[in-house]
Short mmCIF file of C-alpha atoms in Angstrom, two decimals:
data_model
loop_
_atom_site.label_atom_id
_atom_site.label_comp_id
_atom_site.label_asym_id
_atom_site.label_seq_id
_atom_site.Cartn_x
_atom_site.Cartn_y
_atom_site.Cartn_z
CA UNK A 1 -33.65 60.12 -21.19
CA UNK A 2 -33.15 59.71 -24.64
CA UNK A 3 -34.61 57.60 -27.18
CA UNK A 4 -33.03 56.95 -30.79
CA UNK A 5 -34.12 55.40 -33.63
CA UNK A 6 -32.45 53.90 -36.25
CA UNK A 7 -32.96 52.23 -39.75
CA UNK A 8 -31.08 51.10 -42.48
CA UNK A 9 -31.23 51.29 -46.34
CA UNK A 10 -29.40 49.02 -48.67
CA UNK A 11 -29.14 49.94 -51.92
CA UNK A 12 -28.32 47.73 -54.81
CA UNK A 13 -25.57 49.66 -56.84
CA UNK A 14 -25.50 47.27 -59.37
CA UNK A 15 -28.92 48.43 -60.50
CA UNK A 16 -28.18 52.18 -60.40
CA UNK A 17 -27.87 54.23 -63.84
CA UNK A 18 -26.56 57.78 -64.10
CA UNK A 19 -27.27 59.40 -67.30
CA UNK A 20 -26.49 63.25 -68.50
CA UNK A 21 -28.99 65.38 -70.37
CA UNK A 22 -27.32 67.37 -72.84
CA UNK A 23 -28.96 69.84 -75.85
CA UNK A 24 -31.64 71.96 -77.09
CA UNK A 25 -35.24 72.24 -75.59
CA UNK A 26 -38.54 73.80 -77.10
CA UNK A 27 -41.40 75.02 -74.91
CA UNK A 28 -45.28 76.31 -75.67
CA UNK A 29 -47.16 78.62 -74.17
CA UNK A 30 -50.29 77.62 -73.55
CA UNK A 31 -52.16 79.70 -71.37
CA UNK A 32 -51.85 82.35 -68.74
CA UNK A 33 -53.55 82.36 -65.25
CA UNK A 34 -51.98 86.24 -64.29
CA UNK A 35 -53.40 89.09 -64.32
CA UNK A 36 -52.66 92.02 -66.64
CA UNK A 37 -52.77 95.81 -65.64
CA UNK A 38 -51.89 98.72 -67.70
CA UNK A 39 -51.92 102.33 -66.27
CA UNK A 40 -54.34 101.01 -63.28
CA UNK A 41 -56.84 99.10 -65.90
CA UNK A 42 -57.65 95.65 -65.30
CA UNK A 43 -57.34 93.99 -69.16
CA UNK A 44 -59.44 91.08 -69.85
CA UNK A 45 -58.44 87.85 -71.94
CA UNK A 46 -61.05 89.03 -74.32
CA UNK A 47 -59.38 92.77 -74.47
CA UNK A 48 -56.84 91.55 -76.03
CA UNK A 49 -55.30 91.21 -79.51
CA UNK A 50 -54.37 87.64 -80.69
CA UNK A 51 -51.09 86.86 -80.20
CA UNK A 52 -48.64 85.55 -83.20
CA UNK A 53 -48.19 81.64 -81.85
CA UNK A 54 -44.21 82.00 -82.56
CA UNK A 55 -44.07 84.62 -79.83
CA UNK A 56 -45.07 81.58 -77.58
CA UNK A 57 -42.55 79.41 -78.30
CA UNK A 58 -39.65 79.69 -75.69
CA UNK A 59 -36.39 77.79 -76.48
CA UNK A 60 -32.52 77.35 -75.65
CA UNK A 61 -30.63 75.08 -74.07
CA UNK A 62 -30.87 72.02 -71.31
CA UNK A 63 -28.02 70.59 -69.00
CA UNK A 64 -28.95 68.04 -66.54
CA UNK A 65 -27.94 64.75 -64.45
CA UNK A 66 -30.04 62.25 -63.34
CA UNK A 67 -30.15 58.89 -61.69
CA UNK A 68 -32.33 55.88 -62.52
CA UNK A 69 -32.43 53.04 -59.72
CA UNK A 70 -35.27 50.29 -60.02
CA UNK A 71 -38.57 52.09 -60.47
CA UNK A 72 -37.32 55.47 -59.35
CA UNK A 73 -36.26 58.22 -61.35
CA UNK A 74 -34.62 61.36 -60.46
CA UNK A 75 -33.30 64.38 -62.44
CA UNK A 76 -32.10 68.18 -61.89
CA UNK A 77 -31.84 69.69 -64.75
CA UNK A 78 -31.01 73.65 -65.94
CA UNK A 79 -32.39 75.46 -68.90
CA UNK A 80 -30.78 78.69 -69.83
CA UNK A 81 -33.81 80.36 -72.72
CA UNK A 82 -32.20 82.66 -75.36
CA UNK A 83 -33.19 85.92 -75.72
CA UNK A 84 -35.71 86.85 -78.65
CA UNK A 85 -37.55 89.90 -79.56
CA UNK A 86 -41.55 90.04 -79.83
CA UNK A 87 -43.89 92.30 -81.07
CA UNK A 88 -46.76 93.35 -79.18
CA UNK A 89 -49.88 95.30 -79.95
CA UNK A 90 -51.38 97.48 -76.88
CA UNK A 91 -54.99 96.73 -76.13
CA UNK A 92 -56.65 99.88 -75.80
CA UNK A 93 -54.72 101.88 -78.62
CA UNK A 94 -53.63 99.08 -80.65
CA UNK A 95 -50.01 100.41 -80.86
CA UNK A 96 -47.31 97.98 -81.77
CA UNK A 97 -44.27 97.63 -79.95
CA UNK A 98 -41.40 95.43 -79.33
CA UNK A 99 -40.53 93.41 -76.22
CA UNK A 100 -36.76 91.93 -75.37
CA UNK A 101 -37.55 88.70 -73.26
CA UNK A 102 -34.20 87.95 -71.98
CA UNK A 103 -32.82 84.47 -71.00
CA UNK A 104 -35.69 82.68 -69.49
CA UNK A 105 -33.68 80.42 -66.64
CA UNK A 106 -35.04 77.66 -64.73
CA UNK A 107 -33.77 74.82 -62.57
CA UNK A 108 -35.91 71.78 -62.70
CA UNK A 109 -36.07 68.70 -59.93
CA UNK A 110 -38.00 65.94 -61.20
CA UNK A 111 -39.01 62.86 -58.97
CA UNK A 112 -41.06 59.90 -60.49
CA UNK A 113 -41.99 56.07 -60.14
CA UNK A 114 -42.53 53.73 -62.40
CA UNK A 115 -45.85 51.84 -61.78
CA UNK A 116 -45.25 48.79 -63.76
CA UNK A 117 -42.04 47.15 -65.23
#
């Protein structure tokens, strides 16, 4: 014996908005939570040198679609980073070095509701 249940949805099309996202997109650095090892060591936050605040800046570009219906909003979205070059200074020698990050790729989903009109 089977039981089945069903339900409908009607949504109102006239309502509905599509929209593209389309250009550049800048993103900080504010902190890190992971942990950082060299040769074995454990370094701690306080180990370490300061670190130039345009070496936390990640940028590049943002391509996206997204649908807007009532009070809901939804979006996927890709951002392909350009690759830069940083300079880094090791903690226990204080040695300078460059680092290539390469493109720094993500795929975003974003769900929200609007709470009041």
């Amino acid at each position: 014996m089977y039981r089945y249940f069903r339900t409908s949805q009607n949504f109102r099309i006239k309502d509905t908005r599509f929209f593209g996202l389309v250009g550049p997109f800048v993103n900080f650095h504010l902190y890190d939570f992971g942990k950082l090892y060299i040769d074995g060591l454990k370094v701690d936050n306080d180990q370490l040198p300061p670190v130039d605040y345009r070496y936390k800046i990640d940028y590049g570009f943002n391509l996206g679609l997204g649908v807007h219906l009532d009070r809901y909003l939804v979006m996927l979205h890709y951002d392909y980073g350009f690759d830069r070059t940083i300079k880094n200074q090791e903690p226990f020698t204080g040695t300078e070095y460059e680092s290539t990050i390469e493109n720094n790729n993500a795929i975003k989903l974003t769900v929200a509701y609007k709470l009041k009109s």
